[in-house]
Structure formats: structure tokens, C-alpha cells
XYZ file of C-alpha atoms in Angstrom:
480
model
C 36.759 46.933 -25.897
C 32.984 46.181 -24.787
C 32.417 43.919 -21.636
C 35.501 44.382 -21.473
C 37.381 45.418 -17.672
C 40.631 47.716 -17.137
C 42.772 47.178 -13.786
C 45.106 49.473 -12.989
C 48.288 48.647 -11.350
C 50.989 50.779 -9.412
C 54.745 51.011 -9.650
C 57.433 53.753 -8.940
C 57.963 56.035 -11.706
C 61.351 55.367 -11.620
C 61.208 51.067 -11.541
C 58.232 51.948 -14.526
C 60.403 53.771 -16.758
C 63.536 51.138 -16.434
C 60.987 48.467 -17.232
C 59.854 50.619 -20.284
C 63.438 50.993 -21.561
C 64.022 47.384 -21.285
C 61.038 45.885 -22.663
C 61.489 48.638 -25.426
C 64.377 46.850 -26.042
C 62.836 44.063 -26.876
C 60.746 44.986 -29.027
C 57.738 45.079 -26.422
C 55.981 47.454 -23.730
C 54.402 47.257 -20.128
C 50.693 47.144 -21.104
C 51.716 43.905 -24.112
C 53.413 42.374 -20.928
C 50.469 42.533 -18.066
C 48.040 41.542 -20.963
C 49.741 38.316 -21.565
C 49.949 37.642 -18.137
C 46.567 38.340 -17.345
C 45.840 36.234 -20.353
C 48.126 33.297 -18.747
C 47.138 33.476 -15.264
C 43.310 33.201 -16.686
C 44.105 29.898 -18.947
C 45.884 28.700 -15.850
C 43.351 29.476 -13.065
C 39.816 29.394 -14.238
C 38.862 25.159 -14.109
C 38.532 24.051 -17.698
C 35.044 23.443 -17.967
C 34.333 27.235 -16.988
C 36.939 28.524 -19.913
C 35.661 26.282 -22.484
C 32.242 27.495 -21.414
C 33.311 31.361 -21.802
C 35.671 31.080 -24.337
C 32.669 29.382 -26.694
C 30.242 31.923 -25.682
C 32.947 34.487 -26.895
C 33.963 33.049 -30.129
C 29.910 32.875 -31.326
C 29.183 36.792 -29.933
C 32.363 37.658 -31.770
C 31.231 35.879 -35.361
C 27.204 37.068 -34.809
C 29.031 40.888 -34.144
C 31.296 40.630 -37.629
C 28.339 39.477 -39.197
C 25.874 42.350 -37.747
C 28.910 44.721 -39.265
C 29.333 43.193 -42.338
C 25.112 43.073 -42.975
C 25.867 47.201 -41.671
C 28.733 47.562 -44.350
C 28.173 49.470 -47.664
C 31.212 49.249 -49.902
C 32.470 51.336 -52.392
C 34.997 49.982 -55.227
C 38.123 51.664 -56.593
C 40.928 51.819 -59.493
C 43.080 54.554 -59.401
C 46.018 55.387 -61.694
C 48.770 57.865 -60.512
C 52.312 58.023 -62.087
C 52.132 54.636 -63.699
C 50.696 52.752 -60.876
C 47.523 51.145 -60.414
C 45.757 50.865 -56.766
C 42.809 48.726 -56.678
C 40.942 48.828 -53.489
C 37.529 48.488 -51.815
C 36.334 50.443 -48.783
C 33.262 50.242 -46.038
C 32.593 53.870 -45.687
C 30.058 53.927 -48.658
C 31.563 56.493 -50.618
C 29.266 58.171 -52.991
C 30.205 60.115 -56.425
C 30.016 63.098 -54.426
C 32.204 62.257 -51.401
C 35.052 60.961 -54.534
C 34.129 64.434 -56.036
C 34.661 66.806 -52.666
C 37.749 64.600 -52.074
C 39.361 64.569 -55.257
C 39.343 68.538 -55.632
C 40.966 68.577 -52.207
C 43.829 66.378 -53.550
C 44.660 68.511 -56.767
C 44.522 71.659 -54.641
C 46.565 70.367 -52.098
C 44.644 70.891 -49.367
C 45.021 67.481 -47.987
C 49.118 67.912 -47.445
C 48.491 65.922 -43.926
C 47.744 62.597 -45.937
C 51.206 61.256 -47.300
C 51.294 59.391 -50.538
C 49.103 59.309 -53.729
C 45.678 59.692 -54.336
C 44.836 56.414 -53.322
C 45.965 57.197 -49.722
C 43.498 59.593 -49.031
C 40.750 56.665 -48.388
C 40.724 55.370 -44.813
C 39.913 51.275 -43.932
C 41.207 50.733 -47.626
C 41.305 46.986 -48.331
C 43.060 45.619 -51.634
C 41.404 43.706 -54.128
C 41.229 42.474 -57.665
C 40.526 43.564 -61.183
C 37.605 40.276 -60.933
C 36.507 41.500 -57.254
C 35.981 45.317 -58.476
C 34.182 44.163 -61.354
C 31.958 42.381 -59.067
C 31.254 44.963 -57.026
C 30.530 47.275 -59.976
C 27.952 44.385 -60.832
C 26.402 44.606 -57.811
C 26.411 48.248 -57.860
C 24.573 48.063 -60.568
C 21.634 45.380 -58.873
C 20.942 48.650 -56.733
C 20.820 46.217 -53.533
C 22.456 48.704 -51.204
C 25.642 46.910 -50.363
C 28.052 49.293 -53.132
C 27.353 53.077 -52.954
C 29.449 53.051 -56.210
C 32.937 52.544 -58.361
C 35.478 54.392 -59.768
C 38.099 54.407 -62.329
C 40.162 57.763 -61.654
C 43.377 58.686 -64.103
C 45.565 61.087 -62.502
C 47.727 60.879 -65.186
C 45.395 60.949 -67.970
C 42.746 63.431 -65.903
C 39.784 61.289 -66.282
C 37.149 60.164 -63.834
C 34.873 57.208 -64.533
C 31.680 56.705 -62.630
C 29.396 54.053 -62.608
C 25.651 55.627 -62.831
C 22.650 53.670 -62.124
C 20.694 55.201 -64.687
C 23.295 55.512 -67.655
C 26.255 53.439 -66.717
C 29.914 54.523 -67.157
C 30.273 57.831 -67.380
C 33.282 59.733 -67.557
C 34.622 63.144 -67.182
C 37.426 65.497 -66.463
C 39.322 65.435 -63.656
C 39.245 69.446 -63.376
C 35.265 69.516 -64.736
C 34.664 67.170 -61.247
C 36.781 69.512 -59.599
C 34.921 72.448 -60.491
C 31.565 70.659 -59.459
C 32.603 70.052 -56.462
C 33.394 73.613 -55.961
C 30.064 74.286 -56.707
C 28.535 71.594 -54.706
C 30.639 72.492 -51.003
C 31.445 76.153 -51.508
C 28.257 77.166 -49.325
C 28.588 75.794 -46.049
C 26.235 74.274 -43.537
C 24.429 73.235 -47.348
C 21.710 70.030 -47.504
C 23.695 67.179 -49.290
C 20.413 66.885 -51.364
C 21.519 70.108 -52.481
C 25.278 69.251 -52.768
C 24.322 66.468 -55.122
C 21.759 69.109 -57.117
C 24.927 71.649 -57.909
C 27.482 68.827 -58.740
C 25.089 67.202 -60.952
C 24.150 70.555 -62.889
C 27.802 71.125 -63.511
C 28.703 67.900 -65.254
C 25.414 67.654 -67.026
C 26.575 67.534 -70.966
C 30.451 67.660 -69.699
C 30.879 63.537 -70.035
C 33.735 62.763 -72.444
C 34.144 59.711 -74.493
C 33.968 56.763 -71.869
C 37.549 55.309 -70.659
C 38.175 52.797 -68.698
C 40.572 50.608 -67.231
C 38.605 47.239 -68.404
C 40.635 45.706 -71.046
C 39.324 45.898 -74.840
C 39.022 43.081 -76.481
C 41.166 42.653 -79.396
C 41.256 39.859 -82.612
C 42.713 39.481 -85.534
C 42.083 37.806 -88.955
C 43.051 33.722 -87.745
C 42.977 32.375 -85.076
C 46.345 31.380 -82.800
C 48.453 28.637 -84.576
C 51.281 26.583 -83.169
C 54.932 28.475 -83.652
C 53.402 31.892 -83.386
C 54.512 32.700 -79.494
C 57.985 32.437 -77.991
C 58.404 32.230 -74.127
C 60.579 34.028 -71.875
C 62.804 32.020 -69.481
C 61.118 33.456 -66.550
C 57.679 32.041 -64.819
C 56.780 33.745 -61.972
C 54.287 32.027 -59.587
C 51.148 34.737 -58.895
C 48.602 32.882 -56.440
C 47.586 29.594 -57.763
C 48.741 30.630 -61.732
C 52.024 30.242 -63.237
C 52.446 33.627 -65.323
C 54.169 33.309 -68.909
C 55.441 36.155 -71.051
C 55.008 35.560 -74.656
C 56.810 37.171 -77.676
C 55.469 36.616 -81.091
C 57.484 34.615 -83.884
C 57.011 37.695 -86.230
C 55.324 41.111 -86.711
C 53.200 39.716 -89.359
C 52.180 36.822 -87.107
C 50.711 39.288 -84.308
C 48.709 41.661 -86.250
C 47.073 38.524 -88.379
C 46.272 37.197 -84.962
C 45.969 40.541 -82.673
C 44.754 43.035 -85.245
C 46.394 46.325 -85.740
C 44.665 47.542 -82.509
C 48.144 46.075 -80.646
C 49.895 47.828 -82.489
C 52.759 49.895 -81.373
C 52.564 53.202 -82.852
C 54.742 55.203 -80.701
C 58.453 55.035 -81.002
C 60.271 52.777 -78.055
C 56.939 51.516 -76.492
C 56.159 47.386 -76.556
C 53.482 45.422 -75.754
C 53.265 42.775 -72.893
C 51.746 40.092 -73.803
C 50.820 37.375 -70.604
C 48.570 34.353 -69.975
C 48.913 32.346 -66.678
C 48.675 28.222 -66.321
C 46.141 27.701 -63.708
C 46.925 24.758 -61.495
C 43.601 25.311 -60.058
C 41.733 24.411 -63.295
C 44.797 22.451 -64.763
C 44.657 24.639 -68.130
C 45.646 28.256 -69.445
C 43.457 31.212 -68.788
C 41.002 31.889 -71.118
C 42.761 35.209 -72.680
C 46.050 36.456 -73.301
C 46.418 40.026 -71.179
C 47.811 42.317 -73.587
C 49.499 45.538 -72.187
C 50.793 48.545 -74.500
C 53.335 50.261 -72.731
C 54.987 54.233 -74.442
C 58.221 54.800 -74.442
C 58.542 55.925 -70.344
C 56.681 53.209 -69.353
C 53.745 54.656 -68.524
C 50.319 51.857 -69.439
C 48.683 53.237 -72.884
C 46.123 50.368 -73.708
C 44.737 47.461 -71.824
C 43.293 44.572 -74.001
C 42.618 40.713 -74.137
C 42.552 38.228 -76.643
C 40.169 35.373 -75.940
C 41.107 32.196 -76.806
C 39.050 29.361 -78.162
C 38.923 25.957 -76.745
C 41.344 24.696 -79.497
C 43.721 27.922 -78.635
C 43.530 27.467 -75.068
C 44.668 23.204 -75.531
C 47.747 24.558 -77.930
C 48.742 26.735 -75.526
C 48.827 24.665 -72.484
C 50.400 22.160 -74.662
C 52.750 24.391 -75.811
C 53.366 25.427 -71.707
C 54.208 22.303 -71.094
C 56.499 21.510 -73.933
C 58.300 24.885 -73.281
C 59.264 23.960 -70.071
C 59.752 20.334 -70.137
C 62.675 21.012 -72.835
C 64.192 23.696 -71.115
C 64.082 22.067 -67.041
C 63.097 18.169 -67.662
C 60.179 19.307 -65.532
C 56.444 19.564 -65.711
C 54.248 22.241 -65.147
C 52.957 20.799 -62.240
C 56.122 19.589 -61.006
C 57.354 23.511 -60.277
C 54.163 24.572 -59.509
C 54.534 22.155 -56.383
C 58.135 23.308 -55.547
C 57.209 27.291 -55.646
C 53.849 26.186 -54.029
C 56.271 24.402 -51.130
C 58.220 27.422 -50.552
C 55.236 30.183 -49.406
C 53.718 30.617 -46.202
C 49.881 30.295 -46.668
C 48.065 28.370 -49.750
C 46.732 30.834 -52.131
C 42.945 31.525 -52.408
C 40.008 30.205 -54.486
C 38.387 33.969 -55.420
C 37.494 32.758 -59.577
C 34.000 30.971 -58.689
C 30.819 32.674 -59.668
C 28.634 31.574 -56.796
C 28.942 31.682 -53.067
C 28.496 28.219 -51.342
C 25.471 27.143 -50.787
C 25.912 26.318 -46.303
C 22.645 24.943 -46.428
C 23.202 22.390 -48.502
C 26.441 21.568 -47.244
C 26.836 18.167 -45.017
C 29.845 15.971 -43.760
C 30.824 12.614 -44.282
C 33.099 10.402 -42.834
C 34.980 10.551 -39.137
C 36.014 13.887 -38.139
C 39.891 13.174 -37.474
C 42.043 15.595 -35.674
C 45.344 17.601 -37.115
C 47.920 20.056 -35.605
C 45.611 21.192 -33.801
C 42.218 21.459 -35.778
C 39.135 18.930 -36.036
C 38.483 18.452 -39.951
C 35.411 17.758 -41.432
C 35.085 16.232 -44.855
C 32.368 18.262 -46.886
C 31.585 15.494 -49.804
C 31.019 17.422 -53.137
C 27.128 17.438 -53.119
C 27.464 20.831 -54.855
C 28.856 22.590 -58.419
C 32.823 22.603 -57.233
C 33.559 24.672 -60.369
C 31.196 27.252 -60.054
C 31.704 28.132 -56.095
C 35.611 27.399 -56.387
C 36.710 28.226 -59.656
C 38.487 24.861 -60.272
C 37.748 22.358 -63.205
C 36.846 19.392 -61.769
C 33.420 18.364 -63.260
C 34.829 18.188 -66.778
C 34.706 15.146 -68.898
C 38.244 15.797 -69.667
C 40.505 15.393 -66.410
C 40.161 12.766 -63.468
C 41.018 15.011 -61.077
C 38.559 15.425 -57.886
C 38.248 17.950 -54.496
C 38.403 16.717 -50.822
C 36.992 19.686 -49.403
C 37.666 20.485 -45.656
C 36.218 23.129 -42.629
C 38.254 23.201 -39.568
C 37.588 23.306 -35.531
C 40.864 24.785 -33.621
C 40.043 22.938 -30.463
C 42.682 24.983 -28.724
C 41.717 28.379 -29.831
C 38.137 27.462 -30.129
C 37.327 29.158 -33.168
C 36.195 27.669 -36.765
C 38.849 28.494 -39.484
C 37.495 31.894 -41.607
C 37.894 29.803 -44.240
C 37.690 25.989 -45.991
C 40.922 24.271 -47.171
C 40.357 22.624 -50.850
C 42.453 19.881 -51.717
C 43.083 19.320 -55.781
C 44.388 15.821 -56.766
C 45.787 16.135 -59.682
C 45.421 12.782 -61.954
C 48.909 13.220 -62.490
C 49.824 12.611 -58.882
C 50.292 16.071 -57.557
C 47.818 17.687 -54.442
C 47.668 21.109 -54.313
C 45.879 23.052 -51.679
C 44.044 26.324 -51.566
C 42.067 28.297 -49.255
C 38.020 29.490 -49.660
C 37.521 32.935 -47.545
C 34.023 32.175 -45.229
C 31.731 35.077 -44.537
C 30.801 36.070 -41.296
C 27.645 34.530 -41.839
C 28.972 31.305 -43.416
C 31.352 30.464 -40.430
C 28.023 31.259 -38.006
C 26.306 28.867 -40.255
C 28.590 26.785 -40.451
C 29.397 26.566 -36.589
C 26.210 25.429 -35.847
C 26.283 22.594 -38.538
C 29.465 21.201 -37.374
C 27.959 21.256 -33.837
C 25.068 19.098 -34.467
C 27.260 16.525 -36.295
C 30.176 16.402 -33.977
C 27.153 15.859 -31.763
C 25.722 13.061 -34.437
C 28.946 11.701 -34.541
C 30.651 11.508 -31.189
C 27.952 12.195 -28.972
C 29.500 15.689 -27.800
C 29.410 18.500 -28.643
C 32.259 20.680 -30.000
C 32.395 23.085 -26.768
C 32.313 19.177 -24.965
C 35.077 17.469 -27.426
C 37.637 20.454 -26.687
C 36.749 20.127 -23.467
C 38.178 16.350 -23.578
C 40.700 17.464 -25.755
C 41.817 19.865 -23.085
C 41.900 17.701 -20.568
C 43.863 15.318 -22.299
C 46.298 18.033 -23.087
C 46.744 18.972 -19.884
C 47.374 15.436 -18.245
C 50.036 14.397 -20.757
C 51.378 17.554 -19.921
C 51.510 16.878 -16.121
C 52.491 13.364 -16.748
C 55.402 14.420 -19.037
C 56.632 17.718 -16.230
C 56.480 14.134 -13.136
């Protein structure tokens, strides 16, 4: 680690490797041990005003260096099918069509036997994310601001590759035709990529099949949804702040009037999914029904959606509730909160279509203390819907946000992200999380600063001193 400084200690072999065993044991090892103590004996020993003093100093090099990596970052967005299952992942190693290319031919030849697992496995620092996140980054891709080097939709079962092309868009080919190019881009070696690029891009020029994706299709029919067209299954499943329903309809006749024939299923023993969550975020159902056609073995044919109008989307949050009510006596919002209850962490706000704006944000009010944290009340001087994805500026609820960013005084560090309080007009508070940039918690930092400053006269290095201090003689007094 940088600045950082190794001490070395000595022990006979013998006493080193009993130690070994029995921390093994445990689940633990020598080096874990000595770097807790050494961690220990330094919150112990160095006076408080010195570690407060150092341990700030830390915290802000440690946000200003994520921040210098994340401005040196260039992503690269993925969806990959392979036997039925879809991986969805970003990376920072700014992939190009190219590198996918080179890499993919290695894969089908087996050449890359080292690398366990599917295709998907074969891309190193791999973080997951969603269908709305890679379509954002595809987006962005597309702005040509240097941050996405590209995205890719790649069937292994189908044999398809989808790229996404500055110039021309989507465009998709053969899995063996990209193979091939490749071939012909790395078969000479010690070749300039310029080069590389030339060969691969001669090969597939005029090979592009009909585009494919993995985006849905949107589907309709000749009416619109009407009330007694969908039956529910008994089971809800909770997927981050959404309730998911499966839906049947009433009647063959009734879905193709309202799905069109292009949900049909044509193939003997496959069936179509049809979903559509209850957002407790936004207090109403999603704006489409997810429609998936499945063949016989399982395997995903057709992705589509059905958007629903205004007057769809209140019959079928009415017809949520009403569902559920008869069948449990309960509300949607009533086992929302008792699922919600039962995880660890509060799910995150990703559906909003701006970032926040930091420099517009202020506080209000005291800053009280919690468990551990100093929280500061961010008043809603902003668009809540559009950065958070909730509902709350509509004419048609009185719900409202108490929106929060949080000081650990004991860790010294600013929470990587806001907590976002919903209160429901129905009673119920649900809370969520809003993921921070690098830059936003540097931001941010300073801000909170400057009004704990503003506020109590200290600043925040200054308060945890106090805080500290106050720990540590109710501590003493409680050990006399």
C-alpha cells in the first residue's frame, strides 16, 4: 500500500507454525492478527487530537485518490447469454470491439481452458449491473465523451454478437464471422493495433446480419388492458424496492386482443412470463408489463414489453391491491414493510434520470447524532423524482422525502451514499439508499464541513474530536 510501512517481526519456526495451525483454526492467520494489533495499539497510543488529525487527512487523500481513478476509468458495458443465462456486467479496462473480438475467438477455440466458467468469466474487475445501467452506458457510449469504449450483447447460444458503432449503431454479426476477423486481425504478431482494427474491420464489412438484441420489443394489441383480463399467482417476491407479480391472462382471446399475436406461443410446450412489479418507491406499478417467451427447454426466445397507459397502470395497481388484500387482509404496503424488515441493507434508488446536483444542495435544521453517524437534513430544494426515481412531486399522493448524508464520527468517513426516507401518506416509512460518487462525497465533505462549522462552531475533524473524548471518559468512568 503507498505511504504505507512494513515491520518485520521474529519468532521460532517452530512457535510460528503452531500459531499458524491455531489461528488457522479459527478461521484467521498471523499477518490478520499483528495488523489488528498494530491497528489497536495505534487507536490506543497516539493522543486523540493527533489521530483525529491523521485519520481526517487519510479519509480526504483516500476520496480525492477514488475520484482521480474513477475520472481515469473508461468502462465498457456487457450482456452475455450462455446456456440460458444472462450476465450483465460493466468493466474499467475499456474494452474495445476488438479486445471482445480477440477474446471471444479464444473462448470458442478453447484456448482460454485456465479461466473456469462461461464466457462471462473471462473479463477481469467485472462489476454487475442492470438492464437500465447498461442501457445507460450504451447512451453514453454513444455521446462519444470517452468514459465507455463500447457495449455488447453476445449470444452464445444463438451465435450472435451485437456491437454498438458510433457511426451506424447496433450492429450485429456472427459469432464465427467475429471469430474469423479476429484471426485476421492477431494472426501476425508484433502487428500495430491501428492495423489490427484495419483487418477486423475489412472482414465484417457487408457480414452484419439482421440486428438482435436483448432490448425488449415492444408489443400491443388491438384494446387496451381492461379489468378481469389478468389473474395473479400466489407468490410476490420482493426484488429491491418492487414487489414482483406474475400475471396469467383470463383467456387466450383476451391476450392476443391486448398483446397482439407477436406473444404468441408458437412452439409446442413453451409459455410466456408475463411480470410487472409494484414500486413502493413511486407508490404505483411499473410502467410496462415484462413479457418473456420461453421454448419448450426453457431456453429465453423473445423479450418484449407492453406499456401501459396512465388509466392501465391505476387498474393495475388497483387491481394489486385488491388481489392481495382478499387473499392476506393485508396491503401492499403493509408486506412490503415486513419483507423490507427482514433484509440486511435498504435497497437502492438507481431509476432517476439525473445525478444530484451537490452544488445546489444545503442543510437545514440541527445536525443530531445516531448509532454512530452525524445526520444532516438535505431539504428538497431540488427535482426528488428525477435524481431518485420516486414520485413525490405528483399532484396525486401526499407523500414527501426527508433526505439524509451521514458523518461516522468514529470511523471518520462520510457514508458513500445518502439515506432517503419515503413517508408514505398511508403511514408507512420506507428507506432506501442513493450511491455518492467519488466526487460527490469530496463535494459533499467539504459542504458538511463548513456547516457543522456554521452550526456548532467546529468543525467536523473538531466535533469527533469531542465526540471522542466523550467516548472515551464514559468509558473510563464506566471501567472505575
Amino acid at each position: 500500500m503507498a505511504d504505507s510501512v512494513s515491520t518485520e517481526a521474529w519468532l521460532d519456526q517452530r512457535r510460528w507454525a503452531a500459531l499458524e495451525e491455531a489461528l488457522k483454526a479459527q478461521g484467521s492467520n498471523v499477518k490478520r492478527h499483528l495488523q489488528d494489533y498494530l491497528i489497536t495499539l495505534y487507536n490506543e497510543t497516539v493522543p486523540l487530537e493527533r489521530w483525529v488529525q491523521i485519520e481526517t487527512a487519510i479519509t480526504k487523500e483516500e476520496l480525492e485518490s477514488a475520484q482521480a481513478a474513477e475520472d481515469q476509468k473508461v468502462y465498457a458495458a456487457f450482456h452475455i447469454r450462455e446456456n440460458g443465462h444472462d450476465s450483465i456486467f460493466s468493466t474499467g479496462n475499456g474494452e474495445e470491439f476488438l479486445d471482445v473480438a480477440i477474446r471471444l475467438r479464444r473462448y470458442l477455440q478453447g484456448d482460454a481452458e485456465a479461466v473456469k466458467g462461461g464466457f462471462s468469466h473471462h473479463f477481469y474487475k467485472t462489476q454487475p449491473i442492470t438492464r437500465e445501467r447498461f442501457d445507460e452506458l450504451a447512451a453514453l457510449r454513444l455521446e462519444n465523451t470517452g468514459k465507455v469504449s463500447g457495449a455488447f450483447e453476445i449470444d452464445l447460444d444463438a451465435g450472435w454478437c451485437s456491437a454498438l458503432n458510433l457511426a451506424d449503431g447496433w450492429q450485429t454479426f456472427k459469432n464465427k464471422d467475429v471469430s474469423t476477423a479476429a484471426y485476421h486481425a492477431n494472426r501476425t504478431r508484433n502487428l500495430q493495433r491501428n492495423e489490427q482494427w484495419r483487418r477486423l474491420v475489412d472482414y465484417l464489412y457487408g457480414r452484419n446480419i439482421e440486428l438482435q438484441t436483448f432490448g425488449s420489443i415492444e408489443t400491443r394489441g388491438i384494446r387496451p388492458l381492461r379489468e378481469g383480463d389478468l389473474t395473479f399467482s400466489e407468490e410476490i417476491i420482493l426484488s429491491g424496492h418492487g414487489l414482483n407479480f406474475q400475471f396469467d391472462f383470463t383467456s387466450d382471446e383476451a391476450q392476443r386482443e391486448v398483446l397482439g399475436p407477436a406473444a404468441d406461443c408458437l412452439e409446442p410446450g413453451g409459455w410466456l412470463d408475463i411480470l410487472c412489479n409494484y414500486d413502493a418507491a413511486r407508490q404505483e406499478a411499473d410502467a410496462t408489463l415484462s413479457l418473456t417467451l420461453h421454448r419448450q427447454d426453457g431456453v429465453v426466445q423473445k423479450l418484449f414489453t407492453y406499456p401501459l397507459g396512465k388509466e392501465e397502470r391505476a387498474l393495475l395497481r388497483k387491481q394489486m391491491e385488491a388481489d392481495y388484500l382478499g387473499r392476506t387482509g393485508k396491503t401492499l404496503n403493509d408486506y412490503y414493510a415486513q419483507l423490507d424488515m427482514e433484509r440486511e441493507a435498504p435497497p437502492e434508488l438507481t431509476a432517476g434520470t439525473k445525478r444530484l446536483p451537490v452544488d445546489a444542495v444545503s442543510f437545514t435544521d440541527e445536525i443530531t447524532e445516531c448509532d454512530g453517524k452525524l445526520n444532516f437534513y438535505i431539504p428538497i430544494n431540488f427535482d426528488p423524482d428525477a435524481v431518485f426515481g420516486t414520485n413525490v412531486a405528483s399532484a396525486f399522493n401526499d407523500d414527501w422525502l426527508n433526505v439524509y448524508a451521514n458523518f461516522g464520527w468514529k470511523t471518520g468517513r462520510i457514508d458513500s451514499a445518502l439515506t432517503v426516507c419515503l413517508v408514505c401518506s398511508d403511514g408507512h416509512e420506507f428507506e432506501f439508499f442513493y450511491p455518492l460518487t467519488s466526487a460527490e462525497q469530496v463535494q459533499l465533505w467539504n459542504q458538511m464541513d463548513a456547516y457543522c462549522h456554521q452550526q456548532n462552531g467546529q468543525s467536523l475533524g473538531e466535533t469527533r474530536t469531542a465526540l471522542l473524548r466523550e467516548q472515551a471518559e464514559e468509558g473510563l468512568e464506566i471501567r472505575l
